[in-house]
mmCIF file of C-alpha atoms in Angstrom:
data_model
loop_
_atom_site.group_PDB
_atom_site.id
_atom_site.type_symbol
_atom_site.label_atom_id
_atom_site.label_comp_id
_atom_site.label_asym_id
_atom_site.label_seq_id
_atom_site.Cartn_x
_atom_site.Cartn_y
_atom_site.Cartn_z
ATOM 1 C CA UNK Q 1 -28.541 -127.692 42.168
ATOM 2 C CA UNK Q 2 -25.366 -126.456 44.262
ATOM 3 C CA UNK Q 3 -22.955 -127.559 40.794
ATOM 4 C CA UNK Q 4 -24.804 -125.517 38.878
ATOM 5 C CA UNK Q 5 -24.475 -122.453 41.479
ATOM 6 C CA UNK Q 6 -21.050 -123.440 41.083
ATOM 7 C CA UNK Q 7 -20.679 -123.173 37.369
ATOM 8 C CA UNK Q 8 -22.931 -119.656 37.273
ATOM 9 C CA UNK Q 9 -20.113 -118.556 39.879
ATOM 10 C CA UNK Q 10 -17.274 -120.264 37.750
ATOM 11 C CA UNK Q 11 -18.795 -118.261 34.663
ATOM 12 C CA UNK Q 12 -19.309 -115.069 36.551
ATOM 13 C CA UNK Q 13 -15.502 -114.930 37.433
ATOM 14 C CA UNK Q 14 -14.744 -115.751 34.271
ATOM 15 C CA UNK Q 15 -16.630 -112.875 32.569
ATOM 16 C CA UNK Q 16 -15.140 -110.621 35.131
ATOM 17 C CA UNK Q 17 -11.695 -111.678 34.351
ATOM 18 C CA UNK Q 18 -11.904 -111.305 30.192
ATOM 19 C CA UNK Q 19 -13.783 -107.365 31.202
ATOM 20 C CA UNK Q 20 -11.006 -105.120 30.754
ATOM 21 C CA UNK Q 21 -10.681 -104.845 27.133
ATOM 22 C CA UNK Q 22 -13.720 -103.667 25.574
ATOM 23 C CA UNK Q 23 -14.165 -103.146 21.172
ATOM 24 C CA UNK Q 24 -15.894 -101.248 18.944
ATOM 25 C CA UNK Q 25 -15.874 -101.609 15.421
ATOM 26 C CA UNK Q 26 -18.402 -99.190 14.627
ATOM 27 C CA UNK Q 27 -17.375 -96.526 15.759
ATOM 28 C CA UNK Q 28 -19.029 -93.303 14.075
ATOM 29 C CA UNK Q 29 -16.283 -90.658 13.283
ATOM 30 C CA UNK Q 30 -17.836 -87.055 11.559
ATOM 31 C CA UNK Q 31 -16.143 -84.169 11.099
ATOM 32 C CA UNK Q 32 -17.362 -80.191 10.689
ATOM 33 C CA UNK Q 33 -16.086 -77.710 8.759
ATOM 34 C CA UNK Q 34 -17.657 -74.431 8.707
ATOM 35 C CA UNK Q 35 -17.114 -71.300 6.213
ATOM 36 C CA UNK Q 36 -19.510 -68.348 5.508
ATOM 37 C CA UNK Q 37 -18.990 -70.157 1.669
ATOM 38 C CA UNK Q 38 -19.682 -73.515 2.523
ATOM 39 C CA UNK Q 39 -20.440 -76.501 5.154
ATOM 40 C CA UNK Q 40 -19.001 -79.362 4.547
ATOM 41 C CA UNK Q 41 -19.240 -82.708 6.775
ATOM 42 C CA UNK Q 42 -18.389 -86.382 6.237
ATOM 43 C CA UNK Q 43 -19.071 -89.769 7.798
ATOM 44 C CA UNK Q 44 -17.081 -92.545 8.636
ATOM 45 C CA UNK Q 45 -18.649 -95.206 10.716
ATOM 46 C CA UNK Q 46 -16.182 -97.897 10.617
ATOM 47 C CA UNK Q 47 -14.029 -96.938 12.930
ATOM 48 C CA UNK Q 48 -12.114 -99.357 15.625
ATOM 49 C CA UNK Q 49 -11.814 -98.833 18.890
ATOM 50 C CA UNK Q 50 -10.250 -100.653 21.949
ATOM 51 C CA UNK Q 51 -10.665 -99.276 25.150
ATOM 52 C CA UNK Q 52 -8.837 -100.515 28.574
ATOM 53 C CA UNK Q 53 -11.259 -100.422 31.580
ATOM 54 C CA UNK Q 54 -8.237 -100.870 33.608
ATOM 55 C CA UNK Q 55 -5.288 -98.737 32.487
ATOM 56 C CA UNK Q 56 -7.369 -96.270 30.702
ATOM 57 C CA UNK Q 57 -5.700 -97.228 27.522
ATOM 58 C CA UNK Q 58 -8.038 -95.902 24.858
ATOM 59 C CA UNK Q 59 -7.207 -96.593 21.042
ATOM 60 C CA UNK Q 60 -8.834 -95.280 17.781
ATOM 61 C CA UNK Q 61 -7.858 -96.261 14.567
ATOM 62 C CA UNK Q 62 -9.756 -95.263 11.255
ATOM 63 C CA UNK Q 63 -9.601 -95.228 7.432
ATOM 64 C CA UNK Q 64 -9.546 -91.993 5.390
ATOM 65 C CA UNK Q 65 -11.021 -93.651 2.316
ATOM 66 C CA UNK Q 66 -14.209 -94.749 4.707
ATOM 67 C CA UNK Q 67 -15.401 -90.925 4.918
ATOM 68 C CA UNK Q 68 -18.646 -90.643 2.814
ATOM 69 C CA UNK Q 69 -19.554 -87.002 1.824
ATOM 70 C CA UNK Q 70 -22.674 -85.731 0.037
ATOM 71 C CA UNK Q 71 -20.817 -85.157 -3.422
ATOM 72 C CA UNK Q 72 -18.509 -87.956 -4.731
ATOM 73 C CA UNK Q 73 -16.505 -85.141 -6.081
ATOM 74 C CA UNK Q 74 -15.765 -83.627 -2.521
ATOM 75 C CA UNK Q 75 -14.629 -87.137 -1.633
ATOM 76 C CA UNK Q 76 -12.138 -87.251 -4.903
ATOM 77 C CA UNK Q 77 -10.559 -84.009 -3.612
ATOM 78 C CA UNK Q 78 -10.357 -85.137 -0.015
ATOM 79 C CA UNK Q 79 -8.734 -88.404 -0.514
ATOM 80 C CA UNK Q 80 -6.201 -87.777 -3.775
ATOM 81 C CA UNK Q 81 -5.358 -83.802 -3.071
ATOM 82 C CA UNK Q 82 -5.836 -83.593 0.649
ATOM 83 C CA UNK Q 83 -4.971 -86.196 2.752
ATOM 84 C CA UNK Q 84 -3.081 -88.467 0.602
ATOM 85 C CA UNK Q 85 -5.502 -91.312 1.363
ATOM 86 C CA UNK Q 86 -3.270 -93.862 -0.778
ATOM 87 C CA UNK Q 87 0.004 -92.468 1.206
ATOM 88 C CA UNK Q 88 -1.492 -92.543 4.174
ATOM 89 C CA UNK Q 89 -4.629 -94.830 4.457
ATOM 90 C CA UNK Q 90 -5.193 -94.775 8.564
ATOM 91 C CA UNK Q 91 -5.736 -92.007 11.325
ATOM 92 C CA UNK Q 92 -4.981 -92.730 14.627
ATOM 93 C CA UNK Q 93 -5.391 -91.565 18.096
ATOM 94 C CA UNK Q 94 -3.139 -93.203 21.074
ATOM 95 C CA UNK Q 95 -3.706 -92.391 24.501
ATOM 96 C CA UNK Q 96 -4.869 -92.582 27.863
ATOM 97 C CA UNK Q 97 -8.449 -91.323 30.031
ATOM 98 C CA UNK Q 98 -6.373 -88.926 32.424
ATOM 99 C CA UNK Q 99 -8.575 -88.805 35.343
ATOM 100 C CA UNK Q 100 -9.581 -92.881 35.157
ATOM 101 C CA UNK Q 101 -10.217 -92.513 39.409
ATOM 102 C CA UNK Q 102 -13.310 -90.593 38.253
ATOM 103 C CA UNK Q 103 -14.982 -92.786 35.518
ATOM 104 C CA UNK Q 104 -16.538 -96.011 36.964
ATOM 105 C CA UNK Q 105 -17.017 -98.579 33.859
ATOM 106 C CA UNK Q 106 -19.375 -101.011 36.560
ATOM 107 C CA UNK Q 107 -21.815 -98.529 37.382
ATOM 108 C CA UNK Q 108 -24.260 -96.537 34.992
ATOM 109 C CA UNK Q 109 -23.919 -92.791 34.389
ATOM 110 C CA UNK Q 110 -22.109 -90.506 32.718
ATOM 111 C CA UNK Q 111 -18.624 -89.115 33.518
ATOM 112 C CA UNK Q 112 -16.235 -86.956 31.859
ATOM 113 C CA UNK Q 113 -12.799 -87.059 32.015
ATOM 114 C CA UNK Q 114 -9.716 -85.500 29.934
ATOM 115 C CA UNK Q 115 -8.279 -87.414 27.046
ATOM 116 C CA UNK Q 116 -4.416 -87.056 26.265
ATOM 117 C CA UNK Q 117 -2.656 -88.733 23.798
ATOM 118 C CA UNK Q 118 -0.987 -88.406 20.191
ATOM 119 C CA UNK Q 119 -3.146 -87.629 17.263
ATOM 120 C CA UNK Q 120 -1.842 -89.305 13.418
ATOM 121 C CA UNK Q 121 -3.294 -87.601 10.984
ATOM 122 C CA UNK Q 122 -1.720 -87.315 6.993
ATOM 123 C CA UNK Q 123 1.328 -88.854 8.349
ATOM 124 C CA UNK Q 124 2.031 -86.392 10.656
ATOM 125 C CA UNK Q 125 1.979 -87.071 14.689
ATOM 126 C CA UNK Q 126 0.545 -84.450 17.311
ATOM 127 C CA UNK Q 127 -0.319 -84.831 21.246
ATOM 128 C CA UNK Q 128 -3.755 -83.866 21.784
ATOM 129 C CA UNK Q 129 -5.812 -82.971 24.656
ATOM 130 C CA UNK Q 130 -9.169 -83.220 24.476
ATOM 131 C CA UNK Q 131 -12.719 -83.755 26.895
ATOM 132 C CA UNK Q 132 -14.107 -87.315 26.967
ATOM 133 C CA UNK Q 133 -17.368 -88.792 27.657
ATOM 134 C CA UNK Q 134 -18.135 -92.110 28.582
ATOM 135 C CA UNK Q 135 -21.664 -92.946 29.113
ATOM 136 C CA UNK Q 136 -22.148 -96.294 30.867
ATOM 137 C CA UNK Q 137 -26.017 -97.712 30.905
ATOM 138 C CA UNK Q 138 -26.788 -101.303 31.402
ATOM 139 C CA UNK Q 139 -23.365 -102.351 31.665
ATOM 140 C CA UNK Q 140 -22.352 -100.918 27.600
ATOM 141 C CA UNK Q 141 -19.981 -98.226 27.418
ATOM 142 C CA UNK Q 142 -20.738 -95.602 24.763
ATOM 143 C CA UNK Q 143 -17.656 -92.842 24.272
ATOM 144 C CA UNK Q 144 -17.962 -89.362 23.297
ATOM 145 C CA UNK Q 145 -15.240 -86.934 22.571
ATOM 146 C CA UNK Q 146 -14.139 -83.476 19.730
ATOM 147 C CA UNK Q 147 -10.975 -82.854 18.279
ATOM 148 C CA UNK Q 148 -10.716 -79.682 17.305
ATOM 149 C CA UNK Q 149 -7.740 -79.698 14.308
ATOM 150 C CA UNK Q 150 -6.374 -77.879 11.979
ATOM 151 C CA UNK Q 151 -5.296 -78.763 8.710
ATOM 152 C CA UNK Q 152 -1.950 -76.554 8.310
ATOM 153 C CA UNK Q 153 -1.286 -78.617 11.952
ATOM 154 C CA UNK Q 154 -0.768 -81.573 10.061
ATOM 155 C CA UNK Q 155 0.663 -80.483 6.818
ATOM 156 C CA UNK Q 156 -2.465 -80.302 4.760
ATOM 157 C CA UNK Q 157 -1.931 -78.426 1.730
ATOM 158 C CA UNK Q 158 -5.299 -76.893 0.736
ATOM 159 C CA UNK Q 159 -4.663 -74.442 -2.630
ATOM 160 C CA UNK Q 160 -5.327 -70.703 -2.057
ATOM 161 C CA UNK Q 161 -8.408 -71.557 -4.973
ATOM 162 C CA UNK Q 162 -10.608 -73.159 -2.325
ATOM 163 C CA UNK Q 163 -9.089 -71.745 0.713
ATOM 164 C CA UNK Q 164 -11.735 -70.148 1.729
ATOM 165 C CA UNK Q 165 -14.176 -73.016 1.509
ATOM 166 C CA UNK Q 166 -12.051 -75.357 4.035
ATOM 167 C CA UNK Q 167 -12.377 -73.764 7.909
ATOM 168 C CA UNK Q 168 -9.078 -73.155 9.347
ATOM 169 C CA UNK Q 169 -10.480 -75.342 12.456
ATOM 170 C CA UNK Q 170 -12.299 -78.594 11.698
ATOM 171 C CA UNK Q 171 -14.048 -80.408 14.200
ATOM 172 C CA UNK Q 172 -13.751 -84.027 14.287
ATOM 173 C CA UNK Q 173 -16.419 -85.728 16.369
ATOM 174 C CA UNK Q 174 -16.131 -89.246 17.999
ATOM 175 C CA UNK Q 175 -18.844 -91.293 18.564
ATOM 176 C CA UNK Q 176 -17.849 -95.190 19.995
ATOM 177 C CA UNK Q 177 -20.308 -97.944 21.023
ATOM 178 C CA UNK Q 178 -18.495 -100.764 22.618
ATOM 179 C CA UNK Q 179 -19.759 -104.258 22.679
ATOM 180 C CA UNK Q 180 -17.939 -106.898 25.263
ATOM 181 C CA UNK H 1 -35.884 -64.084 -41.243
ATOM 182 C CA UNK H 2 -35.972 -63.266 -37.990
ATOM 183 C CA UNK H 3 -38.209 -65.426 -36.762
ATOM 184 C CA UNK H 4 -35.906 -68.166 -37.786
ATOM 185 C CA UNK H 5 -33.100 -66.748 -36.259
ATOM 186 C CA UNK H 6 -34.322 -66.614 -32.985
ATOM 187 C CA UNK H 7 -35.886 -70.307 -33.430
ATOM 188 C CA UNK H 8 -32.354 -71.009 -33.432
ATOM 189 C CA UNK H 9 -31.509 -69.120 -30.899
ATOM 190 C CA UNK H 10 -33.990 -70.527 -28.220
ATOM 191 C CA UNK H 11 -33.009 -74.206 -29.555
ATOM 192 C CA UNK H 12 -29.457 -73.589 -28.833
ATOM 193 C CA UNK H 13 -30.409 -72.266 -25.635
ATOM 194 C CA UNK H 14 -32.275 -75.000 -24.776
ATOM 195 C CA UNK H 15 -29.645 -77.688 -25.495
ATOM 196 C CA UNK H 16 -27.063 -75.567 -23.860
ATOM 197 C CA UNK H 17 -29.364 -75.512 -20.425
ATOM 198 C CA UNK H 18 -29.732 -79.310 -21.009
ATOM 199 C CA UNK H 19 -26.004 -80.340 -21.422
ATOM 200 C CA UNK H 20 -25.229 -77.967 -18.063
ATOM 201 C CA UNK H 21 -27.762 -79.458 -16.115
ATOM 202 C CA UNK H 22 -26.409 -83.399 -17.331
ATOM 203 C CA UNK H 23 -23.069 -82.001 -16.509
ATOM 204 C CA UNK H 24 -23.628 -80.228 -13.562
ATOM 205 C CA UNK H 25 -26.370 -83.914 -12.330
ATOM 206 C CA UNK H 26 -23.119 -85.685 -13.426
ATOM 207 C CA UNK H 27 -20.828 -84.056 -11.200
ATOM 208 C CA UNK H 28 -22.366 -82.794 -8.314
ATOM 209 C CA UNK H 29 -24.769 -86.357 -8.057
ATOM 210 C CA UNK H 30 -23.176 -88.944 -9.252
ATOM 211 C CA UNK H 31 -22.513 -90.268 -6.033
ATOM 212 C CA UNK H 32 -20.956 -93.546 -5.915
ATOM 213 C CA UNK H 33 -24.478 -95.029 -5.293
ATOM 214 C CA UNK H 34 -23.799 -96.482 -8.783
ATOM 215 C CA UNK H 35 -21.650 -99.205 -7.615
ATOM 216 C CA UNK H 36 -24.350 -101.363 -7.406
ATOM 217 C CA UNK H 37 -24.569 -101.443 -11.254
ATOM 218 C CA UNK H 38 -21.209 -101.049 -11.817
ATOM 219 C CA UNK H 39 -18.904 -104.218 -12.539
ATOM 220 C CA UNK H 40 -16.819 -105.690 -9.997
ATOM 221 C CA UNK H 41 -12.637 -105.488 -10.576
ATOM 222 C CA UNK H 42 -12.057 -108.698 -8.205
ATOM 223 C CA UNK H 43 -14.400 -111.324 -7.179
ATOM 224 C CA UNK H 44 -13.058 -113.365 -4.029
ATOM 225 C CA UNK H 45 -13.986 -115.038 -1.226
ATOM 226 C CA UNK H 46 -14.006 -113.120 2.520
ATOM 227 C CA UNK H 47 -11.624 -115.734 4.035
ATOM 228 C CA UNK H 48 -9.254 -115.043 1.145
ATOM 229 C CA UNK H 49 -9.683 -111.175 0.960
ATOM 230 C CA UNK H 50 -8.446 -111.386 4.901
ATOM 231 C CA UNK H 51 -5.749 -113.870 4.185
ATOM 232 C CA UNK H 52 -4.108 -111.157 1.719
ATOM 233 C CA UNK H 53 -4.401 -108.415 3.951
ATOM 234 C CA UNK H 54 -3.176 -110.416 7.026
ATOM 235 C CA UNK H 55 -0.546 -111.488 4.749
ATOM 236 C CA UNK H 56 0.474 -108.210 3.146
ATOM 237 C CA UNK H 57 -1.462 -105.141 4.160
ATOM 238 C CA UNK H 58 0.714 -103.233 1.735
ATOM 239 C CA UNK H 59 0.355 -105.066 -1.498
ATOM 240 C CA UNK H 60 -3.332 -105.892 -0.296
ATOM 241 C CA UNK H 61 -3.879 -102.620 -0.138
ATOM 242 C CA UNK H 62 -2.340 -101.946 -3.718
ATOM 243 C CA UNK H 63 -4.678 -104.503 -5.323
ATOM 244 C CA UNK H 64 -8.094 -103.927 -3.382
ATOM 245 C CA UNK H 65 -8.119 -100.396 -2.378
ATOM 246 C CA UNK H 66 -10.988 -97.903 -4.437
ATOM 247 C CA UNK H 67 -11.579 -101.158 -6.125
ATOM 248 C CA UNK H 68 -15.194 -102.644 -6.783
ATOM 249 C CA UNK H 69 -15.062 -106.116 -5.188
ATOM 250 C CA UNK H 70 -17.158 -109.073 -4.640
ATOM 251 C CA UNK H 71 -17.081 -110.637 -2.004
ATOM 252 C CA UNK H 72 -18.911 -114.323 -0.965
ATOM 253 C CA UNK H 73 -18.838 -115.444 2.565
ATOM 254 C CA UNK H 74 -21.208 -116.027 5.865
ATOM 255 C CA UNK H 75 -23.083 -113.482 7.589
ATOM 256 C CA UNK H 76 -21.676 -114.024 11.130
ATOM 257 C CA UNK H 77 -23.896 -110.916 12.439
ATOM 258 C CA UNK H 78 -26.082 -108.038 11.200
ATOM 259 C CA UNK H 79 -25.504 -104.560 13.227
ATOM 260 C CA UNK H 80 -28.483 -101.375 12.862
ATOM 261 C CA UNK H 81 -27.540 -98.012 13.367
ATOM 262 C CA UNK H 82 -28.523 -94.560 12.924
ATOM 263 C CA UNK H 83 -26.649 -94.505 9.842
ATOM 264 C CA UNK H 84 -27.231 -97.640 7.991
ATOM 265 C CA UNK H 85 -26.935 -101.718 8.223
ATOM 266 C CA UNK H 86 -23.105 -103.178 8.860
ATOM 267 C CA UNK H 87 -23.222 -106.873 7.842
ATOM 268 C CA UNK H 88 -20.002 -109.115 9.020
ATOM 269 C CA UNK H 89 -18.940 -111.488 6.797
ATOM 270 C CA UNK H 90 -16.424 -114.123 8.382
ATOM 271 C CA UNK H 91 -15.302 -117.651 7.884
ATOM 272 C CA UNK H 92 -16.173 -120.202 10.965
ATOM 273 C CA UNK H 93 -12.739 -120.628 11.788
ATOM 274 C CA UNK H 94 -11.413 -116.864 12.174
ATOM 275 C CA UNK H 95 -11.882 -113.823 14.410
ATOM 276 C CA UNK H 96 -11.698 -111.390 11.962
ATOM 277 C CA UNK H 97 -13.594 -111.045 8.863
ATOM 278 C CA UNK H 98 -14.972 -108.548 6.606
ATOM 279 C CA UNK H 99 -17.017 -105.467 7.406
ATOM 280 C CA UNK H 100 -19.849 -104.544 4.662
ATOM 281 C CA UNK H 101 -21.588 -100.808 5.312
ATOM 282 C CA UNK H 102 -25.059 -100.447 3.636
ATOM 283 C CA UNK H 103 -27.423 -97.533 3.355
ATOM 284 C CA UNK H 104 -31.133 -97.487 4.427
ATOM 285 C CA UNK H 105 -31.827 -97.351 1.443
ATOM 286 C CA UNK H 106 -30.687 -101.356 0.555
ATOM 287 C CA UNK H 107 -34.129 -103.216 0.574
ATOM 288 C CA UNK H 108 -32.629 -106.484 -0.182
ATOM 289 C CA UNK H 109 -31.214 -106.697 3.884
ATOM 290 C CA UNK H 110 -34.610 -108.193 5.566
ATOM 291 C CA UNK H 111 -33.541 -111.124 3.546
ATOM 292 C CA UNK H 112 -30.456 -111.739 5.063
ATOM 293 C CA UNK H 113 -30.138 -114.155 7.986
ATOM 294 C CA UNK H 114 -26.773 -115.134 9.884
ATOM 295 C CA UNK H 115 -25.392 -118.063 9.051
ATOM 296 C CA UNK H 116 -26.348 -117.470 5.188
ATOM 297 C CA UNK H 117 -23.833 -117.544 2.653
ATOM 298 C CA UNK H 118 -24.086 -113.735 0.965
ATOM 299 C CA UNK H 119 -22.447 -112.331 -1.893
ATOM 300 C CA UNK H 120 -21.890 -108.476 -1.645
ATOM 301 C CA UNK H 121 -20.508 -106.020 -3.878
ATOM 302 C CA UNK H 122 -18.639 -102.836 -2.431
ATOM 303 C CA UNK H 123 -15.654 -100.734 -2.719
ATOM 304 C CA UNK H 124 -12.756 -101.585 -0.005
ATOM 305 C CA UNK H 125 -11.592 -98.894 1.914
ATOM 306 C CA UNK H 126 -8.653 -100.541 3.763
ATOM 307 C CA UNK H 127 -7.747 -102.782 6.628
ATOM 308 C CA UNK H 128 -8.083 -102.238 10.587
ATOM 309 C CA UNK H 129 -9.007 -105.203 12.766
ATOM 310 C CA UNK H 130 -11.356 -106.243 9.353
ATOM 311 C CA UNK H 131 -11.418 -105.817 6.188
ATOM 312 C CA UNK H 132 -14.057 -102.592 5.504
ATOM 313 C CA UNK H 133 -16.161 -102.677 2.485
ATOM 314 C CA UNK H 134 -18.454 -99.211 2.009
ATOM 315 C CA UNK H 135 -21.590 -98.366 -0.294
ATOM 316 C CA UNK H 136 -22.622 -101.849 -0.467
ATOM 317 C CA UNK H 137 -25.378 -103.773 -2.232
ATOM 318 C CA UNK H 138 -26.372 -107.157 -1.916
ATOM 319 C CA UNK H 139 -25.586 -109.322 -5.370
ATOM 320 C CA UNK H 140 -28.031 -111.852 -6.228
#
């Protein structure tokens, strides 16, 4: 009886010990854009995450081509005229939760901190600020956050012909569950 | 006369509406949906498909990339979401593997258990920690 107390406590600090790091790979990333001429949104839910319960250290990483929109031609345009998909395959966002003290990964709830970090979109890098949510219920951490971007930002060429059919300022939502 | 002319007239009409609206369906619709009927451009295994891009990402990603590919290895785990079925296709040995995102709309997916062997046919979007596959369908 007592060994096997032992071993359940052996395995408990274990578990504790291999924490930190958490992963998501399916990660749902959406983005808005809004014009009186048309809405247009995409989906991408194959995005990777790693997430540092101890540093903060909070990593994104996702593929242009994975973005699924209604019309397969909307999709052409995005990828070959727009953001270069071939060129530049991966998005990124690097950074850190910048008021960690006030998110507790151990105990449910929801807290919301700042995000700060650099942005890679098309190539191009920018620092970023941005609100975070991390919802913590039965010991999973689910994070939330927008990016609000804009496409001249990161040198997205978008002809005068449709310019008025692309928003100025596109909202990219986040959406990652992390699994142990 | 001129009753024939305008029988002509409405059959023109007619075909014209019913080459815009096949032009417009093929356009606007055509999603990629199709893939599942489509031929595949590669057939490989998933332990291979990884080795290449683990190897190489860049000419990986020049060979594979928009590319209709089949892929054959074993379900390691089956994820639901809001948006559709991921199924995770590794080899024993390795951490990594190969990501395959299916619509609701793929019936063939109660069918698949982990552990199976599974062919799947998709179109590879890239690299990250896995190899992603999207708008998948099962192959028999």
């Amino acid at each position: 009886m007592k060994k096997i107390f032992v071993i359940l406590a052996l395995l408990a600090s274990i578990n504790v010990a291999a924490a930190p790091k958490l992963v998501s790979k399916t990660g749902h990333v959406w983005f808005y854009s809004h014009t009186p001429v048309e809405d247009i949104e995409a989906h991408n839910r194959q995005s990777v995450s790693i997430l540092n319960t101890e540093t903060g250290e909070i990593q994104i990483s996702i593929l242009i081509k994975s973005f699924e929109f209604k019309v397969a031609l909307m999709q052409e345009h995005f990828n070959e005229n727009y953001m270069e998909s071939s060129k530049f395959p991966k998005s990124s966002f690097k950074g850190n939760i910048v008021h960690l003290d006030k998110v507790d990964f151990t105990k449910d709830g929801t807290y919301t901190s700042d995000v700060a970090g650099d942005l890679t979109i098309h190539g191009v890098v920018k620092k970023v600020t941005t609100s975070g949510t991390f919802e913590v219920k039965d010991g999973k951490v689910t994070a939330k956050a927008k990016f609000i971007v804009s496409p001249k930002d990161y040198e997205i060429v978008i002809p005068s012909l449709v310019e008025s059919k692309i928003a100025k300022e596109i909202e990219i939502t986040v959406e990652l569950p992390y699994t142990e | 006369m001129k009753s024939r002319l305008i029988t002509v007239i409405v059959i023109l009409t007619v075909l014209v509406l019913i080459f815009s609206a096949g032009a417009w369906f093929y356009v606007f619709r055509a999603t990629d949906s199709n893939v599942a009927y489509s031929k595949a451009d590669v057939e490989i295994s998933a332990q291979d498909l990884l080795k290449r891009f683990e190897s190489d990402e860049n000419s990986a990603n020049a060979a594979f990339l928009d590319k209709v590919i089949l892929v054959t290895g074993i379900v390691e785990h089956v994820a639901h979401d809001s948006l559709g079925v991921t199924v995770y296709l590794v080899n024993p040995d390795e951490i990594s593997g190969v990501i395959c995102s299916f619509s609701d709309s793929e019936t063939n997916l109660d069918k698949v258990k982990v552990g199976d062997p599974l062919k799947v046919k998709g179109i590879c979007t890239g690299y990250l920690m896995d190899v992603v596959l999207n708008k998948c369908s099962i192959e028999e």
